[in-house]
Amino acid sequence: MLSDGAVSRAVRAVAGGVILPACLVAGTAIAQSYPARPIRIIVPFAAGGPNDILARALGAKLSERLGQQVIVDNRAGGGTVIGTEIAARSPADGYTLLMASTSHAVNPTLRRSLPYDPHKDLDLVLLLAKAPNLAVVHPSLPVRSVKQLIALAKSRPGEITYGSGGIGASTHLAGALLGSMAKVKMIHVPFKGGAPATVALISGETTWMFGTFPPTIPHARAGRVRVVATGGLKRSPVLPDVPPVADTLPGFESVGWWGMMAPAGIPGPILKRINTEINAALNGLREQFLRDGTEVVGGPPADFEKFFSAEMATWAKVIKDLGIQPN
């Protein structure tokens, strides 16, 4: 005859054996029923920029796969802070996602305070893609190389302006890094995204800028801007005749990246489903992105977490070395 303790242990063992499969079944059911309504992707930049372009292409593919509308919601301002706070404060149910970029790795160092905690308030879903930034000038400028751009800036100290997608954007820090390495002073003009920064360059409001690959290439092909260098360490197969900045300033590198985040606390089965579906959608966009000089990455959340931590450390050092003060 079993003792009371033995009976109790036996009951717990049986109960545990029942509960665990039940939890697994419930988790599978949750993932299979998702999504039951439209999904929103918050883009913390103005429409027309690289984040927006990527989000819309990805959203269309996801909509096809999931059978639900995927809405791109542009919430520009504050160097991604406004849109990111909205995402961080949204329900953690898988129906709000956030397009992340270099700015999200920069802001914890560049801002004295943030209305959200990037470690506690956001879940990392996956790294989407990478692309080298492009140094571009207004076509009327007598500049066809980084060397000539530096020489012009040195001959006109404090007059040459460069636009960017906002304070802390990879295009801002790339311009600041180039100026620092070349030992020349240039004026930074931030905008609410890459698209308005590009419009300002085309209109002659600014002298030059670092632009991201996908939205810059059409303007270059149309002659509205001139590409003088790439931010990668080697030439791009899309622009084989354009040298990297590193040929003039050894060690220089500026590569933009995009990732997907979500409000922290999304149920594991739903997070896994989102990751799986976005990876599949990215595979369908790989060739299209490569034509625009963008490398599709993908992978599990853990890979993005490792990458994001490394980016935060890298940019913290760059900001410190450049002497950029938090605001």
Short mmCIF file of C-alpha atoms in Angstrom, two decimals:
data_model
loop_
_atom_site.label_atom_id
_atom_site.label_comp_id
_atom_site.label_asym_id
_atom_site.label_seq_id
_atom_site.Cartn_x
_atom_site.Cartn_y
_atom_site.Cartn_z
CA MET A 1 0.00 0.00 0.00
CA LEU A 2 1.34 3.41 -0.96
CA SER A 3 1.98 6.03 1.69
CA ASP A 4 0.22 9.40 1.53
CA GLY A 5 3.48 10.99 0.30
CA ALA A 6 3.89 8.42 -2.45
CA VAL A 7 0.28 8.92 -3.56
CA SER A 8 0.82 12.68 -3.62
CA ARG A 9 3.95 12.34 -5.74
CA ALA A 10 2.18 9.98 -8.11
CA VAL A 11 -0.74 12.39 -8.52
CA ARG A 12 1.64 15.29 -9.23
CA ALA A 13 3.53 13.22 -11.79
CA VAL A 14 0.32 12.24 -13.59
CA ALA A 15 -0.98 15.81 -13.44
CA GLY A 16 2.29 17.14 -14.78
CA GLY A 17 2.20 14.64 -17.60
CA VAL A 18 -1.28 15.84 -18.53
CA ILE A 19 -0.64 19.57 -18.09
CA LEU A 20 2.54 19.70 -20.20
CA PRO A 21 0.97 18.26 -23.37
CA ALA A 22 -2.10 20.42 -22.75
CA CYS A 23 0.11 23.53 -22.64
CA LEU A 24 1.84 22.47 -25.83
CA VAL A 25 -1.51 21.93 -27.55
CA ALA A 26 -2.76 25.31 -26.32
CA GLY A 27 0.40 27.04 -27.55
CA THR A 28 0.05 25.40 -30.96
CA ALA A 29 -3.61 26.44 -31.15
CA ILE A 30 -2.72 30.05 -30.30
CA ALA A 31 -0.07 30.17 -33.02
CA GLN A 32 -2.37 28.55 -35.59
CA SER A 33 -5.22 30.99 -34.91
CA TYR A 34 -2.87 33.97 -35.27
CA PRO A 35 -3.49 36.41 -36.89
CA ALA A 36 -7.22 36.91 -36.48
CA ARG A 37 -7.16 40.60 -37.49
CA PRO A 38 -4.89 43.10 -39.33
CA ILE A 39 -1.29 43.56 -38.16
CA ARG A 40 0.31 46.99 -37.79
CA ILE A 41 3.99 47.67 -38.54
CA ILE A 42 5.06 50.97 -37.00
CA VAL A 43 7.75 52.75 -39.02
CA PRO A 44 9.32 55.53 -36.90
CA PHE A 45 10.29 57.51 -40.01
CA ALA A 46 8.51 59.44 -42.75
CA ALA A 47 7.12 57.60 -45.76
CA GLY A 48 9.45 57.00 -48.70
CA GLY A 49 12.61 56.21 -46.74
CA PRO A 50 14.37 52.83 -46.53
CA ASN A 51 12.52 51.68 -43.40
CA ASP A 52 9.21 52.51 -45.07
CA ILE A 53 10.14 50.85 -48.37
CA LEU A 54 11.27 47.66 -46.65
CA ALA A 55 8.22 47.59 -44.36
CA ARG A 56 5.81 47.93 -47.29
CA ALA A 57 7.51 45.23 -49.36
CA LEU A 58 7.60 42.91 -46.36
CA GLY A 59 4.04 43.78 -45.36
CA ALA A 60 2.73 42.84 -48.80
CA LYS A 61 4.45 39.45 -48.65
CA LEU A 62 3.24 38.82 -45.10
CA SER A 63 -0.31 39.71 -46.07
CA GLU A 64 -0.19 37.12 -48.86
CA ARG A 65 1.09 34.45 -46.49
CA LEU A 66 -1.15 35.20 -43.51
CA GLY A 67 -4.37 36.15 -45.27
CA GLN A 68 -4.65 39.32 -43.19
CA GLN A 69 -4.01 42.96 -44.00
CA VAL A 70 -0.63 44.31 -42.85
CA ILE A 71 -0.78 48.07 -42.29
CA VAL A 72 2.30 50.31 -42.34
CA ASP A 73 1.89 53.11 -39.79
CA ASN A 74 4.44 55.94 -40.20
CA ARG A 75 5.13 57.68 -36.87
CA ALA A 76 8.09 59.95 -37.57
CA GLY A 77 9.81 62.27 -35.12
CA GLY A 78 12.21 62.36 -32.22
CA GLY A 79 14.85 60.30 -33.99
CA THR A 80 12.58 57.19 -33.86
CA VAL A 81 11.62 57.83 -30.21
CA ILE A 82 7.98 58.77 -30.91
CA GLY A 83 7.15 55.70 -32.99
CA THR A 84 9.17 53.39 -30.77
CA GLU A 85 7.38 54.54 -27.62
CA ILE A 86 4.01 53.90 -29.29
CA ALA A 87 5.14 50.38 -30.17
CA ALA A 88 6.58 49.71 -26.70
CA ARG A 89 3.31 50.78 -25.06
CA SER A 90 1.11 48.68 -27.37
CA PRO A 91 -0.42 45.35 -26.28
CA ALA A 92 2.03 42.44 -26.52
CA ASP A 93 -0.31 40.35 -28.65
CA GLY A 94 1.55 40.16 -31.96
CA TYR A 95 -0.62 42.73 -33.72
CA THR A 96 1.87 45.60 -33.41
CA LEU A 97 5.40 45.32 -34.79
CA LEU A 98 8.19 47.89 -35.05
CA MET A 99 10.67 48.50 -37.85
CA ALA A 100 14.01 49.00 -36.10
CA SER A 101 17.29 50.36 -37.45
CA THR A 102 20.67 51.68 -36.36
CA SER A 103 18.97 54.53 -34.49
CA HIS A 104 17.61 52.02 -31.98
CA ALA A 105 21.13 50.90 -31.10
CA VAL A 106 22.34 54.51 -30.95
CA ASN A 107 19.60 56.20 -28.91
CA PRO A 108 20.44 54.63 -25.52
CA THR A 109 23.82 56.40 -25.73
CA LEU A 110 22.79 59.52 -27.63
CA ARG A 111 19.75 60.38 -25.49
CA ARG A 112 19.97 61.34 -21.82
CA SER A 113 16.64 59.65 -21.23
CA LEU A 114 14.19 57.55 -23.21
CA PRO A 115 10.46 57.04 -22.52
CA TYR A 116 11.01 53.30 -22.91
CA ASP A 117 13.65 50.75 -21.89
CA PRO A 118 15.08 49.06 -25.00
CA HIS A 119 15.98 45.97 -22.96
CA LYS A 120 12.73 45.57 -21.00
CA ASP A 121 10.01 47.07 -23.21
CA LEU A 122 10.84 45.50 -26.58
CA ASP A 123 11.23 41.95 -27.89
CA LEU A 124 13.64 41.38 -30.77
CA VAL A 125 12.05 39.30 -33.54
CA LEU A 126 14.75 39.10 -36.22
CA LEU A 127 17.37 41.01 -38.19
CA LEU A 128 15.89 41.69 -41.62
CA ALA A 129 18.55 43.13 -43.91
CA LYS A 130 21.75 45.17 -44.29
CA ALA A 131 23.06 47.57 -46.94
CA PRO A 132 26.04 49.93 -47.19
CA ASN A 133 25.23 53.62 -47.03
CA LEU A 134 26.08 55.75 -50.08
CA ALA A 135 27.86 59.11 -50.08
CA VAL A 136 25.91 61.25 -52.58
CA VAL A 137 26.20 64.87 -53.70
CA HIS A 138 24.05 67.29 -55.65
CA PRO A 139 24.90 66.79 -59.36
CA SER A 140 25.80 70.47 -59.78
CA LEU A 141 28.62 70.11 -57.26
CA PRO A 142 32.09 69.78 -58.90
CA VAL A 143 32.78 66.66 -56.85
CA ARG A 144 33.20 63.10 -58.14
CA SER A 145 35.04 61.46 -55.26
CA VAL A 146 35.30 61.55 -51.47
CA LYS A 147 38.78 63.03 -51.85
CA GLN A 148 37.34 65.95 -53.82
CA LEU A 149 34.48 66.35 -51.31
CA ILE A 150 36.97 66.59 -48.45
CA ALA A 151 39.08 69.10 -50.39
CA LEU A 152 36.00 71.24 -51.07
CA ALA A 153 34.98 71.16 -47.40
CA LYS A 154 38.48 72.19 -46.33
CA SER A 155 38.43 75.10 -48.78
CA ARG A 156 35.05 76.25 -47.42
CA PRO A 157 35.19 75.48 -43.66
CA GLY A 158 31.80 75.51 -41.94
CA GLU A 159 29.89 76.01 -45.20
CA ILE A 160 29.38 72.44 -46.42
CA THR A 161 26.17 70.84 -45.12
CA TYR A 162 25.18 67.19 -44.98
CA GLY A 163 21.66 65.93 -44.41
CA SER A 164 20.59 62.77 -42.60
CA GLY A 165 17.52 60.78 -41.65
CA GLY A 166 17.67 62.26 -38.15
CA ILE A 167 19.88 62.68 -35.12
CA GLY A 168 21.41 59.31 -34.33
CA ALA A 169 20.54 57.76 -37.69
CA SER A 170 23.32 55.73 -39.31
CA THR A 171 23.49 58.42 -42.00
CA HIS A 172 24.09 61.12 -39.37
CA LEU A 173 26.87 59.21 -37.64
CA ALA A 174 28.43 58.25 -40.97
CA GLY A 175 28.70 61.92 -41.94
CA ALA A 176 30.09 62.85 -38.53
CA LEU A 177 32.61 60.01 -38.69
CA LEU A 178 33.77 61.01 -42.17
CA GLY A 179 34.27 64.61 -41.06
CA SER A 180 36.18 63.47 -37.98
CA MET A 181 38.46 61.09 -39.87
CA ALA A 182 39.08 63.70 -42.59
CA LYS A 183 39.63 66.41 -39.94
CA VAL A 184 37.18 68.78 -41.59
CA LYS A 185 34.16 70.64 -40.15
CA MET A 186 30.80 70.21 -41.86
CA ILE A 187 27.30 71.19 -40.72
CA HIS A 188 24.77 68.45 -39.93
CA VAL A 189 21.14 69.05 -40.98
CA PRO A 190 18.78 66.38 -39.57
CA PHE A 191 15.41 65.50 -41.13
CA LYS A 192 12.52 63.22 -40.12
CA GLY A 193 13.71 60.35 -42.28
CA GLY A 194 15.81 59.57 -45.32
CA ALA A 195 13.14 60.61 -47.83
CA PRO A 196 12.89 64.30 -46.76
CA ALA A 197 16.69 64.40 -46.42
CA THR A 198 17.01 63.22 -50.03
CA VAL A 199 14.43 65.76 -51.23
CA ALA A 200 16.45 68.49 -49.51
CA LEU A 201 19.62 67.37 -51.28
CA ILE A 202 17.92 67.24 -54.68
CA SER A 203 16.51 70.74 -54.17
CA GLY A 204 19.95 72.07 -53.24
CA GLU A 205 19.09 72.74 -49.60
CA THR A 206 22.06 70.62 -48.49
CA THR A 207 25.42 69.86 -50.12
CA TRP A 208 25.68 66.12 -49.68
CA MET A 209 24.55 63.22 -47.51
CA PHE A 210 24.88 59.55 -46.80
CA GLY A 211 21.82 57.83 -48.21
CA THR A 212 20.69 54.26 -47.79
CA PHE A 213 20.93 52.01 -50.82
CA PRO A 214 17.32 51.13 -51.80
CA PRO A 215 15.79 54.64 -52.05
CA THR A 216 18.99 56.32 -53.27
CA ILE A 217 19.68 54.17 -56.34
CA PRO A 218 16.63 55.36 -58.38
CA HIS A 219 17.64 59.01 -57.83
CA ALA A 220 21.22 58.23 -58.85
CA ARG A 221 20.09 56.44 -62.02
CA ALA A 222 17.85 59.40 -62.87
CA GLY A 223 20.74 61.85 -62.41
CA ARG A 224 19.14 63.67 -59.49
CA VAL A 225 22.09 62.83 -57.21
CA ARG A 226 25.64 61.60 -57.83
CA VAL A 227 27.10 58.68 -55.88
CA VAL A 228 30.76 59.33 -55.04
CA ALA A 229 31.44 56.42 -52.65
CA THR A 230 29.92 53.49 -50.77
CA GLY A 231 30.13 52.91 -47.03
CA GLY A 232 31.02 49.23 -47.32
CA LEU A 233 34.55 47.91 -47.03
CA LYS A 234 34.47 46.74 -50.65
CA ARG A 235 32.74 47.74 -53.89
CA SER A 236 29.10 46.84 -54.33
CA PRO A 237 28.19 44.54 -57.25
CA VAL A 238 25.33 46.96 -57.96
CA LEU A 239 27.78 49.89 -58.29
CA PRO A 240 31.05 48.25 -59.37
CA ASP A 241 32.59 51.53 -60.55
CA VAL A 242 32.04 53.33 -57.24
CA PRO A 243 34.87 52.96 -54.69
CA PRO A 244 34.34 52.65 -50.94
CA VAL A 245 35.09 55.59 -48.65
CA ALA A 246 37.70 53.30 -47.07
CA ASP A 247 39.89 53.73 -50.17
CA THR A 248 40.36 57.35 -49.08
CA LEU A 249 39.86 56.98 -45.32
CA PRO A 250 41.14 53.51 -44.34
CA GLY A 251 38.95 51.77 -41.77
CA PHE A 252 35.82 53.79 -42.55
CA GLU A 253 32.63 51.71 -42.66
CA SER A 254 28.96 52.69 -42.67
CA VAL A 255 26.36 49.98 -43.14
CA GLY A 256 22.68 50.46 -42.42
CA TRP A 257 20.54 47.63 -41.05
CA TRP A 258 16.87 46.96 -40.41
CA GLY A 259 15.22 44.64 -37.94
CA MET A 260 11.82 43.78 -36.55
CA MET A 261 10.91 44.37 -32.91
CA ALA A 262 7.69 44.06 -30.94
CA PRO A 263 6.25 45.03 -27.54
CA ALA A 264 7.86 42.89 -24.84
CA GLY A 265 5.96 39.88 -23.56
CA ILE A 266 4.46 38.42 -26.75
CA PRO A 267 3.46 34.78 -26.10
CA GLY A 268 6.22 32.44 -27.24
CA PRO A 269 4.15 30.55 -29.85
CA ILE A 270 3.07 33.81 -31.50
CA LEU A 271 6.62 35.22 -31.48
CA LYS A 272 7.84 32.01 -33.10
CA ARG A 273 5.07 32.19 -35.72
CA ILE A 274 5.92 35.82 -36.55
CA ASN A 275 9.61 34.96 -36.86
CA THR A 276 8.87 31.98 -39.11
CA GLU A 277 6.52 33.92 -41.38
CA ILE A 278 8.84 36.92 -41.74
CA ASN A 279 11.78 34.65 -42.56
CA ALA A 280 9.69 33.00 -45.28
CA ALA A 281 8.57 36.38 -46.62
CA LEU A 282 12.18 37.59 -46.73
CA ASN A 283 13.17 34.60 -48.85
CA GLY A 284 10.60 35.74 -51.39
CA LEU A 285 12.17 39.22 -51.46
CA ARG A 286 15.84 38.17 -51.58
CA GLU A 287 16.44 38.69 -55.32
CA GLN A 288 14.50 41.97 -55.40
CA PHE A 289 16.53 43.36 -52.50
CA LEU A 290 19.85 42.21 -53.98
CA ARG A 291 19.11 44.22 -57.13
CA ASP A 292 18.89 47.28 -54.88
CA GLY A 293 22.14 46.45 -53.08
CA THR A 294 20.46 45.10 -49.94
CA GLU A 295 21.45 41.82 -48.29
CA VAL A 296 18.63 39.80 -46.72
CA VAL A 297 19.67 38.34 -43.35
CA GLY A 298 16.83 36.71 -41.38
CA GLY A 299 17.32 34.10 -38.65
CA PRO A 300 16.10 33.48 -35.08
CA PRO A 301 15.59 36.13 -32.38
CA ALA A 302 18.80 35.05 -30.62
CA ASP A 303 20.90 36.08 -33.63
CA PHE A 304 19.32 39.53 -33.65
CA GLU A 305 19.84 39.89 -29.90
CA LYS A 306 23.57 39.15 -30.27
CA PHE A 307 23.88 41.54 -33.24
CA PHE A 308 21.93 44.31 -31.49
CA SER A 309 24.07 44.11 -28.35
CA ALA A 310 27.22 44.37 -30.46
CA GLU A 311 25.79 47.37 -32.35
CA MET A 312 24.97 49.18 -29.12
CA ALA A 313 28.55 48.71 -27.90
CA THR A 314 30.05 49.77 -31.25
CA TRP A 315 28.03 52.97 -31.56
CA ALA A 316 28.55 53.88 -27.91
CA LYS A 317 32.29 53.90 -28.61
CA VAL A 318 31.89 55.85 -31.88
CA ILE A 319 29.73 58.51 -30.20
CA LYS A 320 32.24 58.86 -27.37
CA ASP A 321 35.20 59.05 -29.77
CA LEU A 322 33.41 61.69 -31.89
CA GLY A 323 32.68 63.76 -28.80
CA ILE A 324 28.94 63.85 -29.55
CA GLN A 325 27.10 64.90 -26.39
CA PRO A 326 23.82 63.23 -25.33
CA ASN A 327 20.76 65.42 -25.77
#
